[in-house]
Amino acid sequence: MLIETMTSLGVPELLAQFIYAVLIAFLCVNFIAIYAGVVSVVERRVAAKMQSRVGPNRVGPQGALQWLADGIKLILKEDLIPNGADKFLFKLAPFLMASGVAGAFIVLPWGPSSVIGADLNVGLLYLISVTALVAIATLMAAWASNNKWSLLGGMRAAAMIVSYEIPVAMGLLPAIMIAGSLQVSVLMDAQGWAPWDWIVFNNPFAMLGFLLFVTGSVAESNRTPFDLTEAESELVAGYATEYSGFRFAVFTLAEFANTWVVGAVGAAIFLGAGHAPPILSSLPGIEVVIFVGKTMFMVLILMWFRWTLPRFRIDQMMDFSWKYMLPLSLIAFFGQAIYFLGTWDQPGIQIVVSHLMVLAFLGLLFLFLNRVMINFKHQAVVVNSPQTELAYLEKIGKIKPKVVESDVATEEAP
Amino acid sequence: MDIKTIFESLSTALDLEISLIEDSYEIKIKVAPEGLHQLLARCKQDPELAFDALTNQTGIHVDESIQLYYVLYSYSHHHELMVNCEVPLEGGEAPSVVDLWPGADWLERETYDLLGVQFTGHPDLKRIMLPEDWEGHPLRKDYVFPESYQGIDNRPSEITKSFQQK
Amino acid sequence: MGKQLRTEVMTINMGPQHPSTHGVIRFIIKTDGEIVHECEPDVGYLHRSIEKIGELMTWQGFVPFTDRVDYLASMNANWAYCTAVESMIGTVVPRRAEFLRVMVGELNRISSHLIAIGATSMDLGGFTPFIQLLREREYINDLLEMACGARLTYNYMCIGGVLYDVPANWNEKVAEFLTHFELAMEQMNRLISYNRIFINRMANVAPVSREQAIGYNLVGPNLRGSGVQFDLRKNHPYSVYPELEFDIPYGQGREGQVGDSYDRYYVRLEEIRESIKIIRQCIKMIPEGDIQAKVKNSIKPPKGVFHSKTETPRGETGYLIESNEKTSAYRIKIRTGSFTAMSIIPELAPGLFIADLIALIGSLDVVAPELDR
């Protein structure tokens, strides 16, 4: 749209496309920078809330500007390059990782299916390929640090990323089969606003694909429970040991930006991106709000994983990927194909199955909320409550028990 | 089993010179360093005694000799025994019991480190608590704190000296 | 082909400072990057010559130093020393003091095990249980602060009893805390004990057989985790333990072999539940009365060498004390559970992953102050 406007004003086509590309890249990179900062503060507050403490709340209202303080501190640090390190690769690695993640942003939607940076007709394939740059950047960082431990950590990280690419890609396959295209806007338009129109509840194999996609993506972004390569208490500080200051900030930025990519792809492909119910569809910008809401929901689930689960060991991680997730992803793929073969001319069965899936999910949600209520009841036993003090003082006779008005009234009634 | 009964069975089974020490607390068995290993091996392997754990092992510097104490415990019979052995202060040597109880390894290293008793047959007798190049054995009664260690001044300050004057 | 691809063995240092709560301990590890070939602990970074100080202090004046022998379970460390000296001079501790000692000792056992469980979980990557368990430990610290005024190194016991009496409503507060704590403990427990990832990290890691455990003289939960049903509080009871009813948890190979890391961890968890039972019984049975026996100002135990053992959270702490009938001891030797638990690590380490080594050190519950004294 922007390109047509510019060419109609007389700008040559190539220049118009170039300006458009630079504008999109500028917007994406700025979004990544601000988003990574803000979500780092959100993560710390969410983690603190789960751990019965407060988290950063000094800088700015409720700590919302903490990321500015951290960013300024990291920029002002000394830029150390270790002795004997490969200078070019050392400097290139963080920015290569960030560009790999940023490159994924241009095929992500922002709400309505028409607002996509570049609506490639092989959008998902491009997405999966570009995020593989992260593996190259990891190896580059590990090698260029001139440190045996970084090298080992980096090789482990690269092996892990490469082996978890397969479940991620194959987990997307059921969704691609349902929509019939790799183009992101087609996938978004194949869904509706109601949960039974979402791809994730279409049939059990699509749900399996969604779970594989989420688990694989958690491993891809090196988050707990798959963060063996960054574990501090395991004496190997990972591929980013020798990085400090701003270069380390770029690594962290790439990791947080990856969470948005995971969230956005999950929301767009599986969770019925942006489609608003008919009552709300007249509000301006409602699709953006719904889409961002679903993405942040996925990001919060990733944070939930990180602060609840302990981490895997390296051999357990590789076992999990090759021995469990790969067969499951094949089952998802073939199951989806056979399901389509069976129900291609009977859309009625597909509707029934999707409604049943929604019912099953609501049942699980109900059980989960029951569990949460039990937790709340357990918290109701308060330590150091005033009741104990008052009961004790009554027992030893220091104060008289309180007479409640309503009791006296009922005694007098005949 | 009663300690006197243990003593009877040990003295009949072995032809070592062992005696009893009776002070205000438990009775202890005293043996010379040459017969220490044989006695402790018998304590461990005799099914009546079955002392399968070495609970404590230490030394005490008493007037020109170091008294070694071994406290044994049996998890099957639930009885305890203390064995005493006297080694001379200078160049004192005692047999190591690591082959009987693997846990004696670190206990003997600590006794060597802090008191200076050599244990013959120990796989790797070196200092455990103090740095490798420390001189002297601190738990001896005649130990004098070094003035400096690797260039770090160790003399007590004026405030410390004012506390130490009695 | 496999032999030609063998990588070189590197020596690395898990240095005195590391982000675990075990304290300043150093491990020199020879590894090829994944598997540990050899692990040698280097201890002594926290050596404060407490045993030598015992020869300078009076018998009563040494009690605060025993706090620092194990500052995570300070009440029990005090108790071990006071029991030893009281047996030497033949004092009878009044009944109320005995019950108070049991109550604070068991509360401190709970808080020490909470740290052990939490540190294990944090080493394995689950940060949340550790911080939530610290919140529970804060309540225990508050209770003990009401009793003696300190939060970590209590110096609450003295030769002949306890130093201060508890406030009048302490029993109710303890009962209230225990009601809350049981439920909170279950909440924490569900986060880690039945978590498949945690079980996979801890089960079948470094199993210690019964003979190995007894030969290396492991004590306390480490020994019970290998299947030996032995607890000083039941087999050689002291204080008022003969009147209290509780069970001894021991390792039964819940998720793997008997004596692996999960068993040792689970024994500590069960011991917390048993301690809650003990404290509840004490709240019902505690009488009024004196809190300190009459002891002379200058204690001079008879000559001789005495050995006594008590059950602290990390095992049995043995005090071998020689007295020369002077006002200070001639020699005090403290033999703690962490010391021998550390000595088994070079035996178990070869063949483990580095990640397993971390789980092993966490499950053995080694703390530096007990190790080095």
PDB file of C-alpha atoms in Angstrom, chain A residues 69-195:
ATOM      1  CA  ALA A  69      18.630   1.627  33.911  1.00  0.00           C
ATOM      2  CA  ASP A  70      19.942  -1.836  33.015  1.00  0.00           C
ATOM      3  CA  GLY A  71      20.512  -0.813  29.404  1.00  0.00           C
ATOM      4  CA  ILE A  72      22.443   2.315  30.360  1.00  0.00           C
ATOM      5  CA  LYS A  73      24.558   0.322  32.806  1.00  0.00           C
ATOM      6  CA  LEU A  74      25.420  -2.280  30.221  1.00  0.00           C
ATOM      7  CA  ILE A  75      26.311   0.314  27.594  1.00  0.00           C
ATOM      8  CA  LEU A  76      28.651   2.091  29.969  1.00  0.00           C
ATOM      9  CA  LYS A  77      30.610  -1.065  30.803  1.00  0.00           C
ATOM     10  CA  GLU A  78      34.077  -1.681  29.481  1.00  0.00           C
ATOM     11  CA  ASP A  79      34.175  -3.527  26.204  1.00  0.00           C
ATOM     12  CA  LEU A  80      36.475  -6.461  26.806  1.00  0.00           C
ATOM     13  CA  ILE A  81      37.659  -8.726  24.047  1.00  0.00           C
ATOM     14  CA  PRO A  82      39.643 -11.670  25.403  1.00  0.00           C
ATOM     15  CA  ASN A  83      43.226 -12.171  24.436  1.00  0.00           C
ATOM     16  CA  GLY A  84      43.588 -14.467  21.481  1.00  0.00           C
ATOM     17  CA  ALA A  85      39.954 -14.222  20.484  1.00  0.00           C
ATOM     18  CA  ASP A  86      38.983 -14.055  16.872  1.00  0.00           C
ATOM     19  CA  LYS A  87      38.062 -10.358  16.839  1.00  0.00           C
ATOM     20  CA  PHE A  88      35.853 -10.304  13.767  1.00  0.00           C
ATOM     21  CA  LEU A  89      33.747 -13.314  14.729  1.00  0.00           C
ATOM     22  CA  PHE A  90      33.632 -12.209  18.347  1.00  0.00           C
ATOM     23  CA  LYS A  91      32.120  -8.868  17.390  1.00  0.00           C
ATOM     24  CA  LEU A  92      29.844 -10.342  14.759  1.00  0.00           C
ATOM     25  CA  ALA A  93      28.214 -13.103  16.795  1.00  0.00           C
ATOM     26  CA  PRO A  94      25.733 -11.148  18.954  1.00  0.00           C
ATOM     27  CA  PHE A  95      24.548  -9.069  16.028  1.00  0.00           C
ATOM     28  CA  LEU A  96      24.144 -12.127  13.842  1.00  0.00           C
ATOM     29  CA  MET A  97      21.944 -13.677  16.501  1.00  0.00           C
ATOM     30  CA  ALA A  98      19.892 -10.521  16.797  1.00  0.00           C
ATOM     31  CA  SER A  99      19.496 -10.287  13.037  1.00  0.00           C
ATOM     32  CA  GLY A 100      18.396 -13.873  12.877  1.00  0.00           C
ATOM     33  CA  VAL A 101      15.623 -13.121  15.314  1.00  0.00           C
ATOM     34  CA  ALA A 102      14.835  -9.767  13.729  1.00  0.00           C
ATOM     35  CA  GLY A 103      14.609 -11.395  10.348  1.00  0.00           C
ATOM     36  CA  ALA A 104      11.741 -13.458  11.692  1.00  0.00           C
ATOM     37  CA  PHE A 105       9.800 -10.326  12.564  1.00  0.00           C
ATOM     38  CA  ILE A 106       9.086  -9.310   9.019  1.00  0.00           C
ATOM     39  CA  VAL A 107       6.748 -12.243   8.398  1.00  0.00           C
ATOM     40  CA  LEU A 108       4.914 -11.822  11.681  1.00  0.00           C
ATOM     41  CA  PRO A 109       1.450 -10.307  11.688  1.00  0.00           C
ATOM     42  CA  TRP A 110       0.474  -7.449  13.965  1.00  0.00           C
ATOM     43  CA  GLY A 111      -3.250  -7.946  14.198  1.00  0.00           C
ATOM     44  CA  PRO A 112      -5.270  -8.009  11.033  1.00  0.00           C
ATOM     45  CA  SER A 113      -4.030 -10.406   8.410  1.00  0.00           C
ATOM     46  CA  SER A 114      -3.236  -7.562   6.071  1.00  0.00           C
ATOM     47  CA  VAL A 115      -0.692  -5.959   8.358  1.00  0.00           C
ATOM     48  CA  ILE A 116       2.370  -8.067   7.769  1.00  0.00           C
ATOM     49  CA  GLY A 117       5.787  -6.696   6.904  1.00  0.00           C
ATOM     50  CA  ALA A 118       6.319  -9.050   3.993  1.00  0.00           C
ATOM     51  CA  ASP A 119       3.566 -11.502   3.255  1.00  0.00           C
ATOM     52  CA  LEU A 120       5.743 -14.128   1.599  1.00  0.00           C
ATOM     53  CA  ASN A 121       3.932 -17.089   0.163  1.00  0.00           C
ATOM     54  CA  VAL A 122       6.504 -19.310   1.877  1.00  0.00           C
ATOM     55  CA  GLY A 123       6.239 -17.322   5.075  1.00  0.00           C
ATOM     56  CA  LEU A 124       6.484 -20.149   7.608  1.00  0.00           C
ATOM     57  CA  LEU A 125       9.310 -21.850   5.783  1.00  0.00           C
ATOM     58  CA  TYR A 126      11.222 -18.583   5.781  1.00  0.00           C
ATOM     59  CA  LEU A 127      10.519 -18.154   9.497  1.00  0.00           C
ATOM     60  CA  ILE A 128      11.921 -21.535  10.463  1.00  0.00           C
ATOM     61  CA  SER A 129      14.981 -21.086   8.255  1.00  0.00           C
ATOM     62  CA  VAL A 130      15.887 -17.632   9.484  1.00  0.00           C
ATOM     63  CA  THR A 131      15.766 -18.593  13.119  1.00  0.00           C
ATOM     64  CA  ALA A 132      18.417 -21.206  12.348  1.00  0.00           C
ATOM     65  CA  LEU A 133      20.882 -18.331  12.140  1.00  0.00           C
ATOM     66  CA  VAL A 134      20.782 -18.439  15.937  1.00  0.00           C
ATOM     67  CA  ALA A 135      22.601 -21.770  15.897  1.00  0.00           C
ATOM     68  CA  ILE A 136      25.348 -20.361  13.677  1.00  0.00           C
ATOM     69  CA  ALA A 137      25.691 -17.326  15.889  1.00  0.00           C
ATOM     70  CA  THR A 138      25.987 -19.527  18.982  1.00  0.00           C
ATOM     71  CA  LEU A 139      28.811 -21.517  17.463  1.00  0.00           C
ATOM     72  CA  MET A 140      30.477 -18.347  16.323  1.00  0.00           C
ATOM     73  CA  ALA A 141      30.354 -16.880  19.808  1.00  0.00           C
ATOM     74  CA  ALA A 142      31.608 -20.097  21.380  1.00  0.00           C
ATOM     75  CA  TRP A 143      34.515 -20.471  18.986  1.00  0.00           C
ATOM     76  CA  ALA A 144      35.581 -16.859  18.967  1.00  0.00           C
ATOM     77  CA  SER A 145      35.830 -16.641  22.741  1.00  0.00           C
ATOM     78  CA  ASN A 146      39.056 -18.642  22.864  1.00  0.00           C
ATOM     79  CA  ASN A 147      37.768 -20.463  25.948  1.00  0.00           C
ATOM     80  CA  LYS A 148      37.456 -24.222  26.243  1.00  0.00           C
ATOM     81  CA  TRP A 149      34.334 -23.962  28.367  1.00  0.00           C
ATOM     82  CA  SER A 150      32.565 -21.576  26.018  1.00  0.00           C
ATOM     83  CA  LEU A 151      33.338 -23.885  23.142  1.00  0.00           C
ATOM     84  CA  LEU A 152      31.862 -26.885  24.920  1.00  0.00           C
ATOM     85  CA  GLY A 153      28.802 -24.932  25.981  1.00  0.00           C
ATOM     86  CA  GLY A 154      28.345 -23.565  22.501  1.00  0.00           C
ATOM     87  CA  MET A 155      28.623 -26.934  20.841  1.00  0.00           C
ATOM     88  CA  ARG A 156      26.049 -28.316  23.234  1.00  0.00           C
ATOM     89  CA  ALA A 157      23.743 -25.377  22.555  1.00  0.00           C
ATOM     90  CA  ALA A 158      24.119 -25.742  18.804  1.00  0.00           C
ATOM     91  CA  ALA A 159      23.424 -29.476  18.948  1.00  0.00           C
ATOM     92  CA  MET A 160      20.342 -28.792  21.010  1.00  0.00           C
ATOM     93  CA  ILE A 161      19.007 -26.067  18.724  1.00  0.00           C
ATOM     94  CA  VAL A 162      19.508 -28.169  15.633  1.00  0.00           C
ATOM     95  CA  SER A 163      17.804 -31.203  17.093  1.00  0.00           C
ATOM     96  CA  TYR A 164      14.787 -29.215  18.300  1.00  0.00           C
ATOM     97  CA  GLU A 165      14.217 -27.593  14.900  1.00  0.00           C
ATOM     98  CA  ILE A 166      12.558 -30.771  13.710  1.00  0.00           C
ATOM     99  CA  PRO A 167       9.681 -30.909  16.210  1.00  0.00           C
ATOM    100  CA  VAL A 168       9.094 -27.182  15.698  1.00  0.00           C
ATOM    101  CA  ALA A 169       8.798 -27.526  11.953  1.00  0.00           C
ATOM    102  CA  MET A 170       6.776 -30.697  12.050  1.00  0.00           C
ATOM    103  CA  GLY A 171       4.511 -29.317  14.736  1.00  0.00           C
ATOM    104  CA  LEU A 172       3.512 -26.598  12.320  1.00  0.00           C
ATOM    105  CA  LEU A 173       2.658 -29.144   9.636  1.00  0.00           C
ATOM    106  CA  PRO A 174      -0.875 -30.027  10.833  1.00  0.00           C
ATOM    107  CA  ALA A 175      -1.759 -26.334  10.804  1.00  0.00           C
ATOM    108  CA  ILE A 176      -0.327 -25.939   7.318  1.00  0.00           C
ATOM    109  CA  MET A 177      -2.344 -28.908   6.130  1.00  0.00           C
ATOM    110  CA  ILE A 178      -5.561 -27.504   7.563  1.00  0.00           C
ATOM    111  CA  ALA A 179      -5.097 -24.105   5.966  1.00  0.00           C
ATOM    112  CA  GLY A 180      -3.506 -25.379   2.791  1.00  0.00           C
ATOM    113  CA  SER A 181      -0.732 -22.833   2.507  1.00  0.00           C
ATOM    114  CA  LEU A 182       2.532 -21.639   4.030  1.00  0.00           C
ATOM    115  CA  GLN A 183       1.471 -18.028   3.740  1.00  0.00           C
ATOM    116  CA  VAL A 184       0.859 -16.476   7.118  1.00  0.00           C
ATOM    117  CA  SER A 185      -2.117 -14.377   6.090  1.00  0.00           C
ATOM    118  CA  VAL A 186      -3.880 -17.429   4.604  1.00  0.00           C
ATOM    119  CA  LEU A 187      -3.302 -19.320   7.825  1.00  0.00           C
ATOM    120  CA  MET A 188      -4.775 -16.459   9.801  1.00  0.00           C
ATOM    121  CA  ASP A 189      -7.813 -16.188   7.552  1.00  0.00           C
ATOM    122  CA  ALA A 190      -8.457 -19.926   7.815  1.00  0.00           C
ATOM    123  CA  GLN A 191      -9.451 -19.379  11.451  1.00  0.00           C
ATOM    124  CA  GLY A 192     -12.382 -17.612  13.030  1.00  0.00           C
ATOM    125  CA  TRP A 193     -13.089 -15.817  16.257  1.00  0.00           C
ATOM    126  CA  ALA A 194     -14.652 -18.751  18.111  1.00  0.00           C
ATOM    127  CA  PRO A 195     -12.432 -21.295  19.867  1.00  0.00           C
TER     128      PRO A 195
END
